[in-house]
Amino acid sequence: MMHVDDAPQIGQIAFVLRGKDEGGYAVIIGIVDNRFVLIADGDKKRFDRPKKKNIAHLVLQSVVSTEVADSMSETGRVTNAKLRYAIQKFVQAKGE
């Protein structure tokens, strides 16, 4: 896990403020532009059908899953299991 600045990054964990996934965590798997990102949680939002989300509706966490980031940079994709694992690991580390 690495810590990051304000710009969203691939593999970064985000808390969802709006929409169906409100109150849950997801992982950024794509950057659309400076306002939108693609998120997936490996469960309801799978890698192959990510949600396009306005960054304003997310609270970016200061954690980037290196597993997800590495997988995305090496192969351009990531397994849903890896996304679920990254979120689970983050939530456990936070002690929620």
PDB file of N, CA and C in Angstrom:
ATOM      1  N   MET A   1       0.841  -1.196   0.000  1.00  0.00           N
ATOM      2  CA  MET A   1       0.000   0.000   0.000  1.00  0.00           C
ATOM      3  C   MET A   1       0.883   1.256   0.000  1.00  0.00           C
ATOM      4  N   MET A   2       0.541   2.199  -0.878  1.00  0.00           N
ATOM      5  CA  MET A   2       1.291   3.445  -0.860  1.00  0.00           C
ATOM      6  C   MET A   2       0.330   4.599  -0.613  1.00  0.00           C
ATOM      7  N   HIS A   3       0.864   5.701  -0.175  1.00  0.00           N
ATOM      8  CA  HIS A   3       0.019   6.864   0.081  1.00  0.00           C
ATOM      9  C   HIS A   3       0.172   7.873  -1.046  1.00  0.00           C
ATOM     10  N   VAL A   4      -0.880   8.660  -1.279  1.00  0.00           N
ATOM     11  CA  VAL A   4      -0.966   9.427  -2.521  1.00  0.00           C
ATOM     12  C   VAL A   4      -1.392  10.874  -2.280  1.00  0.00           C
ATOM     13  N   ASP A   5      -1.298  11.666  -3.357  1.00  0.00           N
ATOM     14  CA  ASP A   5      -1.749  13.059  -3.294  1.00  0.00           C
ATOM     15  C   ASP A   5      -3.222  13.159  -3.698  1.00  0.00           C
ATOM     16  N   ASP A   6      -3.658  14.314  -4.162  1.00  0.00           N
ATOM     17  CA  ASP A   6      -5.076  14.538  -4.408  1.00  0.00           C
ATOM     18  C   ASP A   6      -5.622  13.933  -5.695  1.00  0.00           C
ATOM     19  N   ALA A   7      -4.783  13.799  -6.705  1.00  0.00           N
ATOM     20  CA  ALA A   7      -5.277  13.287  -7.986  1.00  0.00           C
ATOM     21  C   ALA A   7      -5.598  11.808  -7.859  1.00  0.00           C
ATOM     22  N   PRO A   8      -6.741  11.391  -8.403  1.00  0.00           N
ATOM     23  CA  PRO A   8      -7.087   9.973  -8.311  1.00  0.00           C
ATOM     24  C   PRO A   8      -6.091   9.119  -9.077  1.00  0.00           C
ATOM     25  N   GLN A   9      -5.853   7.920  -8.590  1.00  0.00           N
ATOM     26  CA  GLN A   9      -4.912   7.012  -9.241  1.00  0.00           C
ATOM     27  C   GLN A   9      -5.526   5.630  -9.387  1.00  0.00           C
ATOM     28  N   ILE A  10      -5.048   4.919 -10.401  1.00  0.00           N
ATOM     29  CA  ILE A  10      -5.485   3.536 -10.594  1.00  0.00           C
ATOM     30  C   ILE A  10      -5.132   2.730  -9.350  1.00  0.00           C
ATOM     31  N   GLY A  11      -6.087   1.967  -8.857  1.00  0.00           N
ATOM     32  CA  GLY A  11      -5.845   1.147  -7.674  1.00  0.00           C
ATOM     33  C   GLY A  11      -6.210   1.843  -6.373  1.00  0.00           C
ATOM     34  N   GLN A  12      -6.553   3.120  -6.465  1.00  0.00           N
ATOM     35  CA  GLN A  12      -6.886   3.866  -5.246  1.00  0.00           C
ATOM     36  C   GLN A  12      -8.266   3.459  -4.719  1.00  0.00           C
ATOM     37  N   ILE A  13      -8.359   3.355  -3.414  1.00  0.00           N
ATOM     38  CA  ILE A  13      -9.631   3.039  -2.765  1.00  0.00           C
ATOM     39  C   ILE A  13     -10.436   4.329  -2.621  1.00  0.00           C
ATOM     40  N   ALA A  14     -11.736   4.246  -2.871  1.00  0.00           N
ATOM     41  CA  ALA A  14     -12.602   5.418  -2.743  1.00  0.00           C
ATOM     42  C   ALA A  14     -13.865   5.041  -1.985  1.00  0.00           C
ATOM     43  N   PHE A  15     -14.340   5.977  -1.165  1.00  0.00           N
ATOM     44  CA  PHE A  15     -15.599   5.807  -0.447  1.00  0.00           C
ATOM     45  C   PHE A  15     -16.682   6.487  -1.275  1.00  0.00           C
ATOM     46  N   VAL A  16     -17.778   5.794  -1.529  1.00  0.00           N
ATOM     47  CA  VAL A  16     -18.817   6.298  -2.425  1.00  0.00           C
ATOM     48  C   VAL A  16     -19.874   7.083  -1.641  1.00  0.00           C
ATOM     49  N   LEU A  17     -20.079   8.349  -2.038  1.00  0.00           N
ATOM     50  CA  LEU A  17     -21.033   9.224  -1.352  1.00  0.00           C
ATOM     51  C   LEU A  17     -22.415   9.235  -2.001  1.00  0.00           C
ATOM     52  N   ARG A  18     -22.496   8.925  -3.272  1.00  0.00           N
ATOM     53  CA  ARG A  18     -23.747   9.052  -4.013  1.00  0.00           C
ATOM     54  C   ARG A  18     -24.014   7.824  -4.854  1.00  0.00           C
ATOM     55  N   GLY A  19     -25.300   7.587  -5.109  1.00  0.00           N
ATOM     56  CA  GLY A  19     -25.666   6.521  -6.034  1.00  0.00           C
ATOM     57  C   GLY A  19     -25.988   5.212  -5.325  1.00  0.00           C
ATOM     58  N   LYS A  20     -26.147   4.160  -6.124  1.00  0.00           N
ATOM     59  CA  LYS A  20     -26.555   2.857  -5.577  1.00  0.00           C
ATOM     60  C   LYS A  20     -25.528   2.298  -4.610  1.00  0.00           C
ATOM     61  N   ASP A  21     -24.256   2.623  -4.835  1.00  0.00           N
ATOM     62  CA  ASP A  21     -23.196   2.047  -4.000  1.00  0.00           C
ATOM     63  C   ASP A  21     -22.841   2.949  -2.823  1.00  0.00           C
ATOM     64  N   GLU A  22     -23.690   3.936  -2.585  1.00  0.00           N
ATOM     65  CA  GLU A  22     -23.466   4.902  -1.511  1.00  0.00           C
ATOM     66  C   GLU A  22     -23.135   4.206  -0.192  1.00  0.00           C
ATOM     67  N   GLY A  23     -22.101   4.694   0.466  1.00  0.00           N
ATOM     68  CA  GLY A  23     -21.742   4.145   1.765  1.00  0.00           C
ATOM     69  C   GLY A  23     -20.787   2.962   1.690  1.00  0.00           C
ATOM     70  N   GLY A  24     -20.393   2.592   0.474  1.00  0.00           N
ATOM     71  CA  GLY A  24     -19.468   1.475   0.323  1.00  0.00           C
ATOM     72  C   GLY A  24     -18.145   1.924  -0.268  1.00  0.00           C
ATOM     73  N   TYR A  25     -17.234   0.991  -0.384  1.00  0.00           N
ATOM     74  CA  TYR A  25     -15.931   1.289  -0.965  1.00  0.00           C
ATOM     75  C   TYR A  25     -15.817   0.671  -2.353  1.00  0.00           C
ATOM     76  N   ALA A  26     -15.018   1.300  -3.184  1.00  0.00           N
ATOM     77  CA  ALA A  26     -14.728   0.770  -4.508  1.00  0.00           C
ATOM     78  C   ALA A  26     -13.284   1.112  -4.839  1.00  0.00           C
ATOM     79  N   VAL A  27     -12.796   0.525  -5.927  1.00  0.00           N
ATOM     80  CA  VAL A  27     -11.418   0.755  -6.356  1.00  0.00           C
ATOM     81  C   VAL A  27     -11.449   1.472  -7.700  1.00  0.00           C
ATOM     82  N   ILE A  28     -10.613   2.484  -7.852  1.00  0.00           N
ATOM     83  CA  ILE A  28     -10.527   3.184  -9.140  1.00  0.00           C
ATOM     84  C   ILE A  28      -9.756   2.303 -10.116  1.00  0.00           C
ATOM     85  N   ILE A  29     -10.404   1.968 -11.239  1.00  0.00           N
ATOM     86  CA  ILE A  29      -9.720   1.126 -12.224  1.00  0.00           C
ATOM     87  C   ILE A  29      -9.508   1.868 -13.542  1.00  0.00           C
ATOM     88  N   GLY A  30      -9.963   3.118 -13.590  1.00  0.00           N
ATOM     89  CA  GLY A  30      -9.737   3.897 -14.804  1.00  0.00           C
ATOM     90  C   GLY A  30      -9.930   5.372 -14.535  1.00  0.00           C
ATOM     91  N   ILE A  31      -9.180   6.205 -15.248  1.00  0.00           N
ATOM     92  CA  ILE A  31      -9.336   7.658 -15.157  1.00  0.00           C
ATOM     93  C   ILE A  31      -9.918   8.108 -16.491  1.00  0.00           C
ATOM     94  N   VAL A  32     -11.117   8.693 -16.450  1.00  0.00           N
ATOM     95  CA  VAL A  32     -11.748   9.141 -17.691  1.00  0.00           C
ATOM     96  C   VAL A  32     -11.201  10.512 -18.077  1.00  0.00           C
ATOM     97  N   ASP A  33     -11.300  11.453 -17.151  1.00  0.00           N
ATOM     98  CA  ASP A  33     -10.748  12.796 -17.349  1.00  0.00           C
ATOM     99  C   ASP A  33     -10.558  13.405 -15.968  1.00  0.00           C
ATOM    100  N   ASN A  34     -10.452  14.728 -15.873  1.00  0.00           N
ATOM    101  CA  ASN A  34     -10.178  15.294 -14.550  1.00  0.00           C
ATOM    102  C   ASN A  34     -11.419  15.345 -13.656  1.00  0.00           C
ATOM    103  N   ARG A  35     -12.585  14.925 -14.186  1.00  0.00           N
ATOM    104  CA  ARG A  35     -13.792  14.921 -13.355  1.00  0.00           C
ATOM    105  C   ARG A  35     -14.354  13.527 -13.102  1.00  0.00           C
ATOM    106  N   PHE A  36     -14.065  12.599 -14.005  1.00  0.00           N
ATOM    107  CA  PHE A  36     -14.667  11.272 -13.888  1.00  0.00           C
ATOM    108  C   PHE A  36     -13.632  10.159 -13.817  1.00  0.00           C
ATOM    109  N   VAL A  37     -13.983   9.130 -13.044  1.00  0.00           N
ATOM    110  CA  VAL A  37     -13.157   7.930 -12.952  1.00  0.00           C
ATOM    111  C   VAL A  37     -14.063   6.717 -13.133  1.00  0.00           C
ATOM    112  N   LEU A  38     -13.450   5.575 -13.382  1.00  0.00           N
ATOM    113  CA  LEU A  38     -14.189   4.312 -13.427  1.00  0.00           C
ATOM    114  C   LEU A  38     -13.894   3.559 -12.139  1.00  0.00           C
ATOM    115  N   ILE A  39     -14.965   3.106 -11.476  1.00  0.00           N
ATOM    116  CA  ILE A  39     -14.764   2.359 -10.235  1.00  0.00           C
ATOM    117  C   ILE A  39     -15.406   0.984 -10.352  1.00  0.00           C
ATOM    118  N   ALA A  40     -14.862   0.045  -9.596  1.00  0.00           N
ATOM    119  CA  ALA A  40     -15.423  -1.290  -9.510  1.00  0.00           C
ATOM    120  C   ALA A  40     -15.131  -1.827  -8.122  1.00  0.00           C
ATOM    121  N   ASP A  41     -15.995  -2.733  -7.653  1.00  0.00           N
ATOM    122  CA  ASP A  41     -15.746  -3.328  -6.335  1.00  0.00           C
ATOM    123  C   ASP A  41     -15.557  -4.840  -6.415  1.00  0.00           C
ATOM    124  N   GLY A  42     -15.649  -5.391  -7.636  1.00  0.00           N
ATOM    125  CA  GLY A  42     -15.454  -6.821  -7.798  1.00  0.00           C
ATOM    126  C   GLY A  42     -16.664  -7.639  -7.406  1.00  0.00           C
ATOM    127  N   ASP A  43     -17.723  -6.939  -6.959  1.00  0.00           N
ATOM    128  CA  ASP A  43     -18.916  -7.645  -6.498  1.00  0.00           C
ATOM    129  C   ASP A  43     -20.112  -7.186  -7.325  1.00  0.00           C
ATOM    130  N   LYS A  44     -20.776  -6.116  -6.881  1.00  0.00           N
ATOM    131  CA  LYS A  44     -21.908  -5.602  -7.666  1.00  0.00           C
ATOM    132  C   LYS A  44     -21.411  -4.888  -8.922  1.00  0.00           C
ATOM    133  N   LYS A  45     -20.291  -4.195  -8.781  1.00  0.00           N
ATOM    134  CA  LYS A  45     -19.677  -3.522  -9.947  1.00  0.00           C
ATOM    135  C   LYS A  45     -18.435  -4.309 -10.329  1.00  0.00           C
ATOM    136  N   ARG A  46     -18.559  -5.136 -11.364  1.00  0.00           N
ATOM    137  CA  ARG A  46     -17.461  -6.004 -11.746  1.00  0.00           C
ATOM    138  C   ARG A  46     -16.481  -5.242 -12.639  1.00  0.00           C
ATOM    139  N   PHE A  47     -15.304  -5.840 -12.802  1.00  0.00           N
ATOM    140  CA  PHE A  47     -14.272  -5.181 -13.602  1.00  0.00           C
ATOM    141  C   PHE A  47     -14.746  -4.883 -15.022  1.00  0.00           C
ATOM    142  N   ASP A  48     -15.473  -5.825 -15.610  1.00  0.00           N
ATOM    143  CA  ASP A  48     -15.877  -5.640 -17.011  1.00  0.00           C
ATOM    144  C   ASP A  48     -17.087  -4.712 -17.162  1.00  0.00           C
ATOM    145  N   ARG A  49     -17.729  -4.330 -16.047  1.00  0.00           N
ATOM    146  CA  ARG A  49     -18.814  -3.352 -16.136  1.00  0.00           C
ATOM    147  C   ARG A  49     -18.644  -2.304 -15.048  1.00  0.00           C
ATOM    148  N   PRO A  50     -17.568  -1.527 -15.131  1.00  0.00           N
ATOM    149  CA  PRO A  50     -17.301  -0.539 -14.067  1.00  0.00           C
ATOM    150  C   PRO A  50     -18.302   0.608 -14.121  1.00  0.00           C
ATOM    151  N   LYS A  51     -18.354   1.365 -13.049  1.00  0.00           N
ATOM    152  CA  LYS A  51     -19.251   2.513 -12.966  1.00  0.00           C
ATOM    153  C   LYS A  51     -18.454   3.776 -13.216  1.00  0.00           C
ATOM    154  N   LYS A  52     -18.972   4.622 -14.118  1.00  0.00           N
ATOM    155  CA  LYS A  52     -18.345   5.928 -14.334  1.00  0.00           C
ATOM    156  C   LYS A  52     -18.858   6.852 -13.235  1.00  0.00           C
ATOM    157  N   LYS A  53     -17.949   7.447 -12.492  1.00  0.00           N
ATOM    158  CA  LYS A  53     -18.345   8.200 -11.312  1.00  0.00           C
ATOM    159  C   LYS A  53     -17.678   9.571 -11.300  1.00  0.00           C
ATOM    160  N   ASN A  54     -18.454  10.583 -10.930  1.00  0.00           N
ATOM    161  CA  ASN A  54     -17.916  11.924 -10.743  1.00  0.00           C
ATOM    162  C   ASN A  54     -17.054  11.910  -9.480  1.00  0.00           C
ATOM    163  N   ILE A  55     -15.840  12.425  -9.597  1.00  0.00           N
ATOM    164  CA  ILE A  55     -14.924  12.430  -8.451  1.00  0.00           C
ATOM    165  C   ILE A  55     -15.537  13.165  -7.255  1.00  0.00           C
ATOM    166  N   ALA A  56     -16.401  14.137  -7.535  1.00  0.00           N
ATOM    167  CA  ALA A  56     -17.057  14.888  -6.461  1.00  0.00           C
ATOM    168  C   ALA A  56     -17.936  13.984  -5.596  1.00  0.00           C
ATOM    169  N   HIS A  57     -18.352  12.847  -6.127  1.00  0.00           N
ATOM    170  CA  HIS A  57     -19.214  11.929  -5.384  1.00  0.00           C
ATOM    171  C   HIS A  57     -18.419  10.833  -4.677  1.00  0.00           C
ATOM    172  N   LEU A  58     -17.116  10.993  -4.653  1.00  0.00           N
ATOM    173  CA  LEU A  58     -16.250  10.015  -4.001  1.00  0.00           C
ATOM    174  C   LEU A  58     -15.384  10.706  -2.963  1.00  0.00           C
ATOM    175  N   VAL A  59     -15.033   9.981  -1.924  1.00  0.00           N
ATOM    176  CA  VAL A  59     -14.003  10.447  -1.009  1.00  0.00           C
ATOM    177  C   VAL A  59     -12.800   9.549  -1.253  1.00  0.00           C
ATOM    178  N   LEU A  60     -11.775  10.124  -1.896  1.00  0.00           N
ATOM    179  CA  LEU A  60     -10.589   9.331  -2.203  1.00  0.00           C
ATOM    180  C   LEU A  60      -9.850   9.029  -0.906  1.00  0.00           C
ATOM    181  N   GLN A  61      -9.539   7.763  -0.693  1.00  0.00           N
ATOM    182  CA  GLN A  61      -8.799   7.369   0.502  1.00  0.00           C
ATOM    183  C   GLN A  61      -7.310   7.508   0.197  1.00  0.00           C
ATOM    184  N   SER A  62      -6.503   7.566   1.233  1.00  0.00           N
ATOM    185  CA  SER A  62      -5.074   7.816   1.001  1.00  0.00           C
ATOM    186  C   SER A  62      -4.328   6.517   0.723  1.00  0.00           C
ATOM    187  N   VAL A  63      -5.055   5.511   0.234  1.00  0.00           N
ATOM    188  CA  VAL A  63      -4.457   4.197   0.034  1.00  0.00           C
ATOM    189  C   VAL A  63      -4.638   3.745  -1.408  1.00  0.00           C
ATOM    190  N   VAL A  64      -3.553   3.260  -2.002  1.00  0.00           N
ATOM    191  CA  VAL A  64      -3.606   2.664  -3.331  1.00  0.00           C
ATOM    192  C   VAL A  64      -3.242   1.189  -3.188  1.00  0.00           C
ATOM    193  N   SER A  65      -4.081   0.322  -3.716  1.00  0.00           N
ATOM    194  CA  SER A  65      -3.770  -1.106  -3.684  1.00  0.00           C
ATOM    195  C   SER A  65      -2.697  -1.390  -4.726  1.00  0.00           C
ATOM    196  N   THR A  66      -1.507  -1.757  -4.260  1.00  0.00           N
ATOM    197  CA  THR A  66      -0.422  -2.033  -5.198  1.00  0.00           C
ATOM    198  C   THR A  66      -0.751  -3.244  -6.061  1.00  0.00           C
ATOM    199  N   GLU A  67      -1.484  -4.223  -5.505  1.00  0.00           N
ATOM    200  CA  GLU A  67      -1.877  -5.398  -6.293  1.00  0.00           C
ATOM    201  C   GLU A  67      -2.694  -4.980  -7.505  1.00  0.00           C
ATOM    202  N   VAL A  68      -3.683  -4.116  -7.267  1.00  0.00           N
ATOM    203  CA  VAL A  68      -4.545  -3.664  -8.363  1.00  0.00           C
ATOM    204  C   VAL A  68      -3.757  -2.802  -9.346  1.00  0.00           C
ATOM    205  N   ALA A  69      -2.978  -1.854  -8.825  1.00  0.00           N
ATOM    206  CA  ALA A  69      -2.207  -0.951  -9.684  1.00  0.00           C
ATOM    207  C   ALA A  69      -1.225  -1.733 -10.556  1.00  0.00           C
ATOM    208  N   ASP A  70      -0.525  -2.693  -9.951  1.00  0.00           N
ATOM    209  CA  ASP A  70       0.440  -3.501 -10.710  1.00  0.00           C
ATOM    210  C   ASP A  70      -0.246  -4.325 -11.785  1.00  0.00           C
ATOM    211  N   SER A  71      -1.342  -4.961 -11.416  1.00  0.00           N
ATOM    212  CA  SER A  71      -2.077  -5.791 -12.360  1.00  0.00           C
ATOM    213  C   SER A  71      -2.579  -4.957 -13.539  1.00  0.00           C
ATOM    214  N   MET A  72      -3.097  -3.770 -13.255  1.00  0.00           N
ATOM    215  CA  MET A  72      -3.606  -2.897 -14.314  1.00  0.00           C
ATOM    216  C   MET A  72      -2.475  -2.436 -15.233  1.00  0.00           C
ATOM    217  N   SER A  73      -1.322  -2.108 -14.658  1.00  0.00           N
ATOM    218  CA  SER A  73      -0.235  -1.607 -15.504  1.00  0.00           C
ATOM    219  C   SER A  73       0.403  -2.744 -16.304  1.00  0.00           C
ATOM    220  N   GLU A  74       0.408  -3.962 -15.737  1.00  0.00           N
ATOM    221  CA  GLU A  74       1.026  -5.085 -16.449  1.00  0.00           C
ATOM    222  C   GLU A  74       0.110  -5.668 -17.525  1.00  0.00           C
ATOM    223  N   THR A  75      -1.183  -5.848 -17.198  1.00  0.00           N
ATOM    224  CA  THR A  75      -2.074  -6.574 -18.114  1.00  0.00           C
ATOM    225  C   THR A  75      -3.259  -5.740 -18.602  1.00  0.00           C
ATOM    226  N   GLY A  76      -3.454  -4.555 -17.993  1.00  0.00           N
ATOM    227  CA  GLY A  76      -4.594  -3.735 -18.387  1.00  0.00           C
ATOM    228  C   GLY A  76      -5.905  -4.211 -17.788  1.00  0.00           C
ATOM    229  N   ARG A  77      -5.824  -5.220 -16.935  1.00  0.00           N
ATOM    230  CA  ARG A  77      -7.044  -5.658 -16.258  1.00  0.00           C
ATOM    231  C   ARG A  77      -6.726  -6.168 -14.862  1.00  0.00           C
ATOM    232  N   VAL A  78      -7.777  -6.445 -14.105  1.00  0.00           N
ATOM    233  CA  VAL A  78      -7.586  -6.936 -12.749  1.00  0.00           C
ATOM    234  C   VAL A  78      -8.764  -7.865 -12.457  1.00  0.00           C
ATOM    235  N   THR A  79      -8.545  -8.890 -11.672  1.00  0.00           N
ATOM    236  CA  THR A  79      -9.640  -9.821 -11.384  1.00  0.00           C
ATOM    237  C   THR A  79     -10.585  -9.218 -10.352  1.00  0.00           C
ATOM    238  N   ASN A  80     -11.832  -9.650 -10.395  1.00  0.00           N
ATOM    239  CA  ASN A  80     -12.811  -9.187  -9.412  1.00  0.00           C
ATOM    240  C   ASN A  80     -12.402  -9.624  -8.009  1.00  0.00           C
ATOM    241  N   ALA A  81     -11.803 -10.799  -7.919  1.00  0.00           N
ATOM    242  CA  ALA A  81     -11.347 -11.288  -6.611  1.00  0.00           C
ATOM    243  C   ALA A  81     -10.299 -10.343  -6.026  1.00  0.00           C
ATOM    244  N   LYS A  82      -9.414  -9.840  -6.891  1.00  0.00           N
ATOM    245  CA  LYS A  82      -8.367  -8.927  -6.433  1.00  0.00           C
ATOM    246  C   LYS A  82      -8.983  -7.609  -5.949  1.00  0.00           C
ATOM    247  N   LEU A  83     -10.025  -7.151  -6.646  1.00  0.00           N
ATOM    248  CA  LEU A  83     -10.712  -5.926  -6.226  1.00  0.00           C
ATOM    249  C   LEU A  83     -11.376  -6.135  -4.864  1.00  0.00           C
ATOM    250  N   ARG A  84     -12.063  -7.258  -4.715  1.00  0.00           N
ATOM    251  CA  ARG A  84     -12.722  -7.549  -3.432  1.00  0.00           C
ATOM    252  C   ARG A  84     -11.695  -7.645  -2.320  1.00  0.00           C
ATOM    253  N   TYR A  85     -10.565  -8.299  -2.624  1.00  0.00           N
ATOM    254  CA  TYR A  85      -9.495  -8.462  -1.638  1.00  0.00           C
ATOM    255  C   TYR A  85      -8.930  -7.109  -1.206  1.00  0.00           C
ATOM    256  N   ALA A  86      -8.705  -6.227  -2.187  1.00  0.00           N
ATOM    257  CA  ALA A  86      -8.129  -4.904  -1.888  1.00  0.00           C
ATOM    258  C   ALA A  86      -9.049  -4.118  -0.952  1.00  0.00           C
ATOM    259  N   ILE A  87     -10.358  -4.171  -1.231  1.00  0.00           N
ATOM    260  CA  ILE A  87     -11.326  -3.447  -0.397  1.00  0.00           C
ATOM    261  C   ILE A  87     -11.393  -4.069   0.997  1.00  0.00           C
ATOM    262  N   GLN A  88     -11.439  -5.396   1.030  1.00  0.00           N
ATOM    263  CA  GLN A  88     -11.515  -6.119   2.291  1.00  0.00           C
ATOM    264  C   GLN A  88     -10.303  -5.805   3.167  1.00  0.00           C
ATOM    265  N   LYS A  89      -9.119  -5.814   2.553  1.00  0.00           N
ATOM    266  CA  LYS A  89      -7.887  -5.538   3.268  1.00  0.00           C
ATOM    267  C   LYS A  89      -7.905  -4.116   3.835  1.00  0.00           C
ATOM    268  N   PHE A  90      -8.388  -3.172   3.004  1.00  0.00           N
ATOM    269  CA  PHE A  90      -8.450  -1.779   3.426  1.00  0.00           C
ATOM    270  C   PHE A  90      -9.394  -1.613   4.618  1.00  0.00           C
ATOM    271  N   VAL A  91     -10.590  -2.224   4.529  1.00  0.00           N
ATOM    272  CA  VAL A  91     -11.593  -2.106   5.594  1.00  0.00           C
ATOM    273  C   VAL A  91     -11.073  -2.734   6.887  1.00  0.00           C
ATOM    274  N   GLN A  92     -10.395  -3.872   6.767  1.00  0.00           N
ATOM    275  CA  GLN A  92      -9.832  -4.521   7.959  1.00  0.00           C
ATOM    276  C   GLN A  92      -8.752  -3.641   8.589  1.00  0.00           C
ATOM    277  N   ALA A  93      -7.920  -3.042   7.753  1.00  0.00           N
ATOM    278  CA  ALA A  93      -6.839  -2.187   8.256  1.00  0.00           C
ATOM    279  C   ALA A  93      -7.411  -0.981   8.993  1.00  0.00           C
ATOM    280  N   LYS A  94      -8.557  -0.476   8.486  1.00  0.00           N
ATOM    281  CA  LYS A  94      -9.210   0.660   9.135  1.00  0.00           C
ATOM    282  C   LYS A  94      -9.908   0.231  10.420  1.00  0.00           C
ATOM    283  N   GLY A  95     -10.154  -1.070  10.542  1.00  0.00           N
ATOM    284  CA  GLY A  95     -10.805  -1.598  11.733  1.00  0.00           C
ATOM    285  C   GLY A  95     -12.299  -1.349  11.764  1.00  0.00           C
ATOM    286  N   GLU A  96     -12.917  -1.367  10.578  1.00  0.00           N
ATOM    287  CA  GLU A  96     -14.385  -1.165  10.550  1.00  0.00           C
ATOM    288  C   GLU A  96     -15.090  -2.503  10.637  1.00  0.00           C
TER     289      GLU A  96
END
